[in-house]
mmCIF file of C-alpha atoms and ligand atoms in Angstrom:
data_model
loop_
_atom_site.group_PDB
_atom_site.id
_atom_site.type_symbol
_atom_site.label_atom_id
_atom_site.label_comp_id
_atom_site.label_asym_id
_atom_site.label_seq_id
_atom_site.Cartn_x
_atom_site.Cartn_y
_atom_site.Cartn_z
ATOM 1 C CA MET V 1 -5.848 2.247 1.113
ATOM 2 C CA LYS V 2 -7.422 5.436 2.511
ATOM 3 C CA LEU V 3 -5.605 8.310 4.104
ATOM 4 C CA LYS V 4 -7.352 10.732 6.430
ATOM 5 C CA VAL V 5 -5.249 13.662 7.621
ATOM 6 C CA LEU V 6 -5.676 14.390 11.411
ATOM 7 C CA GLY V 7 -2.831 17.089 12.021
ATOM 8 C CA THR V 8 -0.398 19.126 9.899
ATOM 9 C CA GLN V 9 0.896 21.599 12.248
ATOM 10 C CA SER V 10 3.653 21.906 14.747
ATOM 11 C CA PRO V 11 4.824 22.824 17.438
ATOM 12 C CA TYR V 12 1.393 23.702 18.608
ATOM 13 C CA ASN V 13 -2.169 23.283 17.671
ATOM 14 C CA THR V 14 -4.625 26.022 17.090
ATOM 15 C CA PRO V 15 -8.417 25.799 16.087
ATOM 16 C CA ASN V 16 -8.819 23.277 13.344
ATOM 17 C CA HIS V 17 -5.044 22.813 12.982
ATOM 18 C CA HIS V 18 -3.438 20.185 14.850
ATOM 19 C CA CYS V 19 -0.222 18.514 15.595
ATOM 20 C CA PRO V 20 0.891 15.350 13.357
ATOM 21 C CA GLY V 21 -1.478 12.607 12.872
ATOM 22 C CA PHE V 22 -2.601 10.338 9.914
ATOM 23 C CA LEU V 23 -5.125 7.701 9.793
ATOM 24 C CA ILE V 24 -4.712 5.018 7.142
ATOM 25 C CA THR V 25 -7.646 2.589 6.770
ATOM 26 C CA GLU V 26 -7.840 -0.649 4.689
ATOM 27 C CA GLY V 27 -10.920 -2.724 5.061
ATOM 28 C CA GLN V 28 -11.349 -3.141 8.942
ATOM 29 C CA THR V 29 -7.782 -2.311 9.881
ATOM 30 C CA ASN V 30 -6.921 1.388 11.311
ATOM 31 C CA ILE V 31 -3.506 2.723 11.317
ATOM 32 C CA MET V 32 -2.626 5.950 12.918
ATOM 33 C CA LEU V 33 0.689 7.452 12.331
ATOM 34 C CA ASP V 34 1.535 9.867 14.953
ATOM 35 C CA CYS V 35 -0.756 11.123 17.816
ATOM 36 C CA GLY V 36 0.052 14.892 17.980
ATOM 37 C CA SER V 37 -2.042 17.429 20.207
ATOM 38 C CA GLY V 38 -5.587 17.721 18.798
ATOM 39 C CA SER V 39 -5.031 15.102 16.346
ATOM 40 C CA HIS V 40 -7.560 12.473 17.996
ATOM 41 C CA SER V 41 -10.387 15.321 17.516
ATOM 42 C CA VAL V 42 -10.543 14.262 13.856
ATOM 43 C CA LEU V 43 -11.229 10.621 14.732
ATOM 44 C CA ASN V 44 -14.382 9.204 14.844
ATOM 45 C CA PHE V 45 -14.994 7.619 18.160
ATOM 46 C CA PRO V 46 -15.442 4.771 18.903
ATOM 47 C CA HIS V 47 -15.231 3.434 15.530
ATOM 48 C CA ASP V 48 -11.878 4.198 14.589
ATOM 49 C CA LEU V 49 -10.634 2.564 17.970
ATOM 50 C CA GLN V 50 -11.659 -0.747 16.569
ATOM 51 C CA ASN V 51 -8.807 -2.598 15.081
ATOM 52 C CA LEU V 52 -6.649 0.539 15.667
ATOM 53 C CA SER V 53 -2.707 0.082 15.718
ATOM 54 C CA VAL V 54 -1.000 3.655 16.689
ATOM 55 C CA ILE V 55 2.541 4.054 15.272
ATOM 56 C CA LEU V 56 4.337 6.958 17.150
ATOM 57 C CA SER V 57 7.235 7.729 14.708
ATOM 58 C CA HIS V 58 9.102 9.286 17.597
ATOM 59 C CA LEU V 59 8.739 10.683 21.093
ATOM 60 C CA HIS V 60 8.669 14.296 20.641
ATOM 61 C CA ARG V 61 5.666 16.040 22.367
ATOM 62 C CA ASP V 62 4.083 17.318 18.910
ATOM 63 C CA HIS V 63 3.860 13.521 17.874
ATOM 64 C CA TYR V 64 2.742 11.678 20.884
ATOM 65 C CA ASN V 65 0.754 14.298 23.317
ATOM 66 C CA ASP V 66 -2.426 12.735 22.559
ATOM 67 C CA ILE V 67 -1.711 9.111 23.174
ATOM 68 C CA TYR V 68 -2.749 9.594 26.863
ATOM 69 C CA ASN V 69 -6.265 10.686 25.715
ATOM 70 C CA LEU V 70 -6.424 8.004 23.339
ATOM 71 C CA GLN V 71 -5.200 5.488 26.037
ATOM 72 C CA TYR V 72 -8.081 6.699 28.454
ATOM 73 C CA ALA V 73 -10.679 6.735 25.614
ATOM 74 C CA SER V 74 -9.784 2.997 24.933
ATOM 75 C CA PHE V 75 -10.228 2.147 28.693
ATOM 76 C CA VAL V 76 -13.588 4.062 28.852
ATOM 77 C CA PHE V 77 -15.088 2.399 25.770
ATOM 78 C CA HIS V 78 -13.675 -1.191 26.906
ATOM 79 C CA ASN V 79 -15.333 -0.333 30.135
ATOM 80 C CA GLN V 80 -18.594 0.343 28.219
ATOM 81 C CA LYS V 81 -18.201 -2.794 26.150
ATOM 82 C CA ARG V 82 -18.016 -0.799 23.006
ATOM 83 C CA ILE V 83 -14.489 -2.015 21.781
ATOM 84 C CA GLU V 84 -13.442 -5.562 21.991
ATOM 85 C CA ARG V 85 -9.849 -5.692 21.445
ATOM 86 C CA PRO V 86 -6.979 -3.303 22.937
ATOM 87 C CA ILE V 87 -5.418 -0.740 20.666
ATOM 88 C CA SER V 88 -1.821 -1.483 19.801
ATOM 89 C CA ILE V 89 0.797 1.194 20.408
ATOM 90 C CA TYR V 90 3.936 0.906 18.775
ATOM 91 C CA MET V 91 6.932 3.149 19.443
ATOM 92 C CA PRO V 92 10.797 3.517 19.577
ATOM 93 C CA LYS V 93 12.318 2.399 23.002
ATOM 94 C CA THR V 94 14.054 5.780 23.655
ATOM 95 C CA PRO V 95 13.703 8.276 25.223
ATOM 96 C CA SER V 96 13.101 5.415 27.732
ATOM 97 C CA ARG V 97 11.750 7.759 30.408
ATOM 98 C CA ILE V 98 8.869 8.613 27.776
ATOM 99 C CA SER V 99 8.260 5.186 26.474
ATOM 100 C CA THR V 100 8.079 3.839 30.001
ATOM 101 C CA ASP V 101 5.656 6.529 30.954
ATOM 102 C CA ILE V 102 3.313 5.779 28.191
ATOM 103 C CA MET V 103 3.508 1.967 28.938
ATOM 104 C CA SER V 104 2.839 2.532 32.834
ATOM 105 C CA GLU V 105 -0.568 4.261 31.978
ATOM 106 C CA LYS V 106 -2.991 2.220 34.265
ATOM 107 C CA ASP V 107 -6.351 3.475 32.657
ATOM 108 C CA SER V 108 -5.788 2.106 29.175
ATOM 109 C CA PHE V 109 -6.820 -0.687 27.111
ATOM 110 C CA ALA V 110 -3.784 -1.146 25.053
ATOM 111 C CA ARG V 111 -0.739 -3.368 24.029
ATOM 112 C CA TYR V 112 2.573 -2.250 23.397
ATOM 113 C CA ARG V 113 5.811 -3.265 21.151
ATOM 114 C CA PHE V 114 8.706 -1.193 20.421
ATOM 115 C CA ILE V 115 9.984 -0.544 16.740
ATOM 116 C CA ASN V 116 13.233 -0.300 15.145
ATOM 117 C CA GLU V 117 14.739 -0.488 11.634
ATOM 118 C CA LYS V 118 14.382 -4.356 11.509
ATOM 119 C CA THR V 119 10.685 -4.324 12.485
ATOM 120 C CA SER V 120 8.136 -5.461 10.025
ATOM 121 C CA LEU V 121 4.538 -5.632 10.713
ATOM 122 C CA LYS V 122 1.522 -6.961 9.015
ATOM 123 C CA LEU V 123 -1.592 -5.248 10.016
ATOM 124 C CA GLY V 124 -4.737 -6.688 8.195
ATOM 125 C CA LYS V 125 -3.710 -6.543 4.704
ATOM 126 C CA MET V 126 -1.021 -3.820 5.165
ATOM 127 C CA HIS V 127 2.627 -4.268 5.454
ATOM 128 C CA LEU V 128 4.734 -1.649 7.396
ATOM 129 C CA TYR V 129 8.400 -0.985 7.200
ATOM 130 C CA PHE V 130 10.628 1.433 9.052
ATOM 131 C CA CYS V 131 13.679 3.616 8.292
ATOM 132 C CA GLN V 132 15.464 5.422 10.893
ATOM 133 C CA THR V 133 15.839 9.176 10.136
ATOM 134 C CA ASP V 134 18.414 11.845 11.443
ATOM 135 C CA HIS V 135 16.618 13.588 14.243
ATOM 136 C CA PRO V 136 17.446 14.553 17.757
ATOM 137 C CA VAL V 137 15.597 11.511 19.129
ATOM 138 C CA GLU V 138 15.305 7.859 17.763
ATOM 139 C CA THR V 139 12.773 8.519 14.857
ATOM 140 C CA TYR V 140 11.485 6.186 12.041
ATOM 141 C CA ALA V 141 9.938 6.995 8.642
ATOM 142 C CA ILE V 142 7.160 4.750 7.959
ATOM 143 C CA LYS V 143 6.090 2.615 4.642
ATOM 144 C CA VAL V 144 2.659 1.212 4.525
ATOM 145 C CA CYS V 145 2.122 -1.061 1.685
ATOM 146 C CA SER V 146 -1.259 -2.740 0.518
ATOM 147 C CA GLY V 147 -1.284 -4.742 -2.749
ATOM 148 C CA ASP V 148 0.547 -2.442 -5.293
ATOM 149 C CA LYS V 149 -0.086 0.772 -3.384
ATOM 150 C CA THR V 150 2.514 2.492 -1.144
ATOM 151 C CA ILE V 151 2.407 5.556 1.161
ATOM 152 C CA VAL V 152 5.598 6.777 2.909
ATOM 153 C CA TYR V 153 5.608 8.992 5.731
ATOM 154 C CA THR V 154 9.022 10.721 6.641
ATOM 155 C CA SER V 155 8.218 12.050 10.136
ATOM 156 C CA ASP V 156 10.702 14.463 11.126
ATOM 157 C CA THR V 157 14.026 14.362 9.566
ATOM 158 C CA SER V 158 17.124 16.389 8.640
ATOM 159 C CA PHE V 159 18.288 16.384 4.901
ATOM 160 C CA SER V 160 21.118 14.573 5.950
ATOM 161 C CA ALA V 161 19.155 11.209 5.715
ATOM 162 C CA LYS V 162 17.957 12.466 1.994
ATOM 163 C CA SER V 163 19.477 9.435 0.204
ATOM 164 C CA LYS V 164 18.361 6.821 2.512
ATOM 165 C CA LEU V 165 14.862 8.223 2.683
ATOM 166 C CA ALA V 166 14.748 8.651 -1.248
ATOM 167 C CA GLU V 167 15.635 4.859 -1.186
ATOM 168 C CA PHE V 168 13.123 3.869 1.487
ATOM 169 C CA ALA V 169 10.295 5.897 -0.528
ATOM 170 C CA GLN V 170 11.340 4.969 -4.169
ATOM 171 C CA GLY V 171 8.509 4.750 -6.471
ATOM 172 C CA ALA V 172 5.960 5.409 -3.602
ATOM 173 C CA ASP V 173 2.360 6.641 -4.666
ATOM 174 C CA LEU V 174 2.357 9.146 -2.003
ATOM 175 C CA LEU V 175 5.217 10.583 0.137
ATOM 176 C CA ILE V 176 3.896 12.486 3.199
ATOM 177 C CA CYS V 177 7.038 14.707 3.841
ATOM 178 C CA GLU V 178 7.660 17.011 6.640
ATOM 179 C CA SER V 179 8.512 20.500 5.411
ATOM 180 C CA SER V 180 8.681 22.438 8.740
ATOM 181 C CA LEU V 181 11.011 25.333 7.123
ATOM 182 C CA LEU V 182 11.232 27.658 4.240
ATOM 183 C CA LYS V 183 14.454 28.313 2.330
ATOM 184 C CA GLU V 184 13.611 31.954 2.372
ATOM 185 C CA HIS V 185 14.271 31.875 6.305
ATOM 186 C CA GLY V 186 17.737 31.281 5.755
ATOM 187 C CA PHE V 187 18.230 27.915 7.714
ATOM 188 C CA PRO V 188 21.462 26.341 7.134
ATOM 189 C CA GLU V 189 20.824 23.060 4.574
ATOM 190 C CA ILE V 190 21.559 20.481 7.373
ATOM 191 C CA ASN V 191 18.885 21.196 10.291
ATOM 192 C CA SER V 192 16.978 18.893 12.221
ATOM 193 C CA HIS V 193 14.168 19.488 9.953
ATOM 194 C CA LEU V 194 13.549 19.877 6.089
ATOM 195 C CA THR V 195 12.523 23.011 4.093
ATOM 196 C CA ALA V 196 9.752 22.623 1.481
ATOM 197 C CA TYR V 197 12.377 22.620 -1.108
ATOM 198 C CA GLN V 198 14.204 19.732 0.379
ATOM 199 C CA ALA V 199 11.162 17.683 0.827
ATOM 200 C CA GLY V 200 10.702 18.183 -3.019
ATOM 201 C CA VAL V 201 14.181 17.045 -3.749
ATOM 202 C CA ILE V 202 13.658 13.846 -1.750
ATOM 203 C CA ALA V 203 10.250 13.322 -3.620
ATOM 204 C CA LYS V 204 12.134 13.940 -6.901
ATOM 205 C CA GLU V 205 14.966 11.678 -6.247
ATOM 206 C CA ALA V 206 12.209 8.926 -4.841
ATOM 207 C CA GLN V 207 10.324 9.387 -7.968
ATOM 208 C CA VAL V 208 7.175 9.262 -6.122
ATOM 209 C CA LYS V 209 3.652 10.060 -7.539
ATOM 210 C CA GLY V 210 2.696 12.674 -5.197
ATOM 211 C CA LEU V 211 4.209 14.837 -2.487
ATOM 212 C CA LEU V 212 1.742 15.666 0.512
ATOM 213 C CA LEU V 213 3.709 18.362 2.540
ATOM 214 C CA THR V 214 2.834 18.679 6.301
ATOM 215 C CA HIS V 215 4.283 19.865 9.692
ATOM 216 C CA PHE V 216 3.765 23.353 9.111
ATOM 217 C CA TRP V 217 4.715 26.460 11.371
ATOM 218 C CA PRO V 218 1.425 27.744 12.543
ATOM 219 C CA GLU V 219 2.320 31.359 11.892
ATOM 220 C CA GLU V 220 3.168 30.742 8.092
ATOM 221 C CA SER V 221 1.191 30.667 4.993
ATOM 222 C CA VAL V 222 0.843 26.875 3.764
ATOM 223 C CA GLN V 223 0.909 28.082 0.136
ATOM 224 C CA LYS V 224 4.341 29.323 0.509
ATOM 225 C CA TYR V 225 5.568 25.700 1.190
ATOM 226 C CA VAL V 226 3.606 24.243 -1.812
ATOM 227 C CA LEU V 227 5.099 27.000 -3.938
ATOM 228 C CA GLU V 228 8.748 26.198 -2.883
ATOM 229 C CA ALA V 229 8.463 22.590 -3.296
ATOM 230 C CA LYS V 230 6.968 23.058 -6.841
ATOM 231 C CA LYS V 231 10.377 24.678 -7.841
ATOM 232 C CA ILE V 232 11.869 21.196 -7.917
ATOM 233 C CA PHE V 233 8.759 18.682 -8.072
ATOM 234 C CA PRO V 234 5.551 19.194 -9.725
ATOM 235 C CA HIS V 235 3.091 17.066 -8.080
ATOM 236 C CA VAL V 236 2.674 18.564 -4.596
ATOM 237 C CA ALA V 237 -0.128 19.378 -2.504
ATOM 238 C CA SER V 238 -0.376 20.593 1.244
ATOM 239 C CA ALA V 239 -2.219 18.467 3.987
ATOM 240 C CA LYS V 240 -5.218 19.902 5.556
ATOM 241 C CA GLU V 241 -6.992 18.464 8.709
ATOM 242 C CA GLY V 242 -9.868 16.199 7.541
ATOM 243 C CA GLN V 243 -8.896 15.673 3.923
ATOM 244 C CA ILE V 244 -9.227 12.291 2.820
ATOM 245 C CA ILE V 245 -6.956 10.856 -0.297
ATOM 246 C CA ASP V 246 -7.995 7.366 -1.611
ATOM 247 C CA LEU V 247 -5.445 5.319 -3.115
ATOM 248 C CA PRO V 248 -4.995 5.226 -6.196
ATOM 249 C CA MET V 249 -4.516 9.033 -6.001
ATOM 250 C CA ALA V 250 -7.853 10.812 -5.989
ATOM 251 C CA LYS V 251 -8.206 13.498 -8.759
ATOM 252 C CA GLU V 252 -8.397 16.203 -6.226
ATOM 253 C CA PHE V 253 -4.820 15.606 -5.314
ATOM 254 C CA ARG V 254 -3.880 16.394 -8.990
ATOM 255 C CA LYS V 255 -6.244 19.523 -9.004
ATOM 256 C CA GLU V 256 -4.376 20.774 -6.033
ATOM 257 C CA ASP V 257 -1.372 20.693 -8.230
ATOM 258 C CA MET V 258 -2.530 23.562 -10.211
ATOM 259 C CA ARG V 259 -3.383 25.734 -7.019
HETATM 260 ZN ZN1 LIG F 301 10.646 15.819 16.270
HETATM 261 ZN ZN1 LIG F 302 7.749 17.291 14.915
#
């Protein structure tokens, strides 16, 4: 399994920094986790649209805005006979106003399916599982397993889902965890997002091999998030647009630990 980082920032994108998106590839199968503003600009068109499944973890703008561009691209490339199979779009049913809007897009070469906690998918050699987090809209953490390798993406969550997420991510090779906040900002412990320290607590409790922080505030130094998480968990790196991580974990990730 290979992970490519497409977007690490929220709530808005800036040059070279996009809203949430991750591409996981195994063989010929591509899975895109979230589709935030600008994230599609790191994709390789039309190649990455072949055998592509997009999983929208939740229907907040910063996680799905680019789905419309992707749908339109699928439509154009299909008309040009450059992609053969429709892209698959998986998403929560609610807010239904938004899922209905996405599914009603006419200029699109896509098929749709709703996800919930009971959903399990087999896409190529990868198996996917879902765990509902605590967030203002229906939101799912996503586990992607291939052979003995596992990547877990928390999506957005409150720390109130800590135990559930730690169990879901238990022993994962890589935990991609949102860290929207910093402890130094004085946020209450229970918020609709995590601090970097709380991401570290979940990684420690889940005994994951590596923690990749993401969902950064655009005006804040990324290094601050890494330092805060390191106070509780040692194997931390920050996600960066264009970064590629091969599982088993690349040496670069370990080097990052030292920064
Ligand atoms: Zn959200
Ligand atoms: Zn978000």
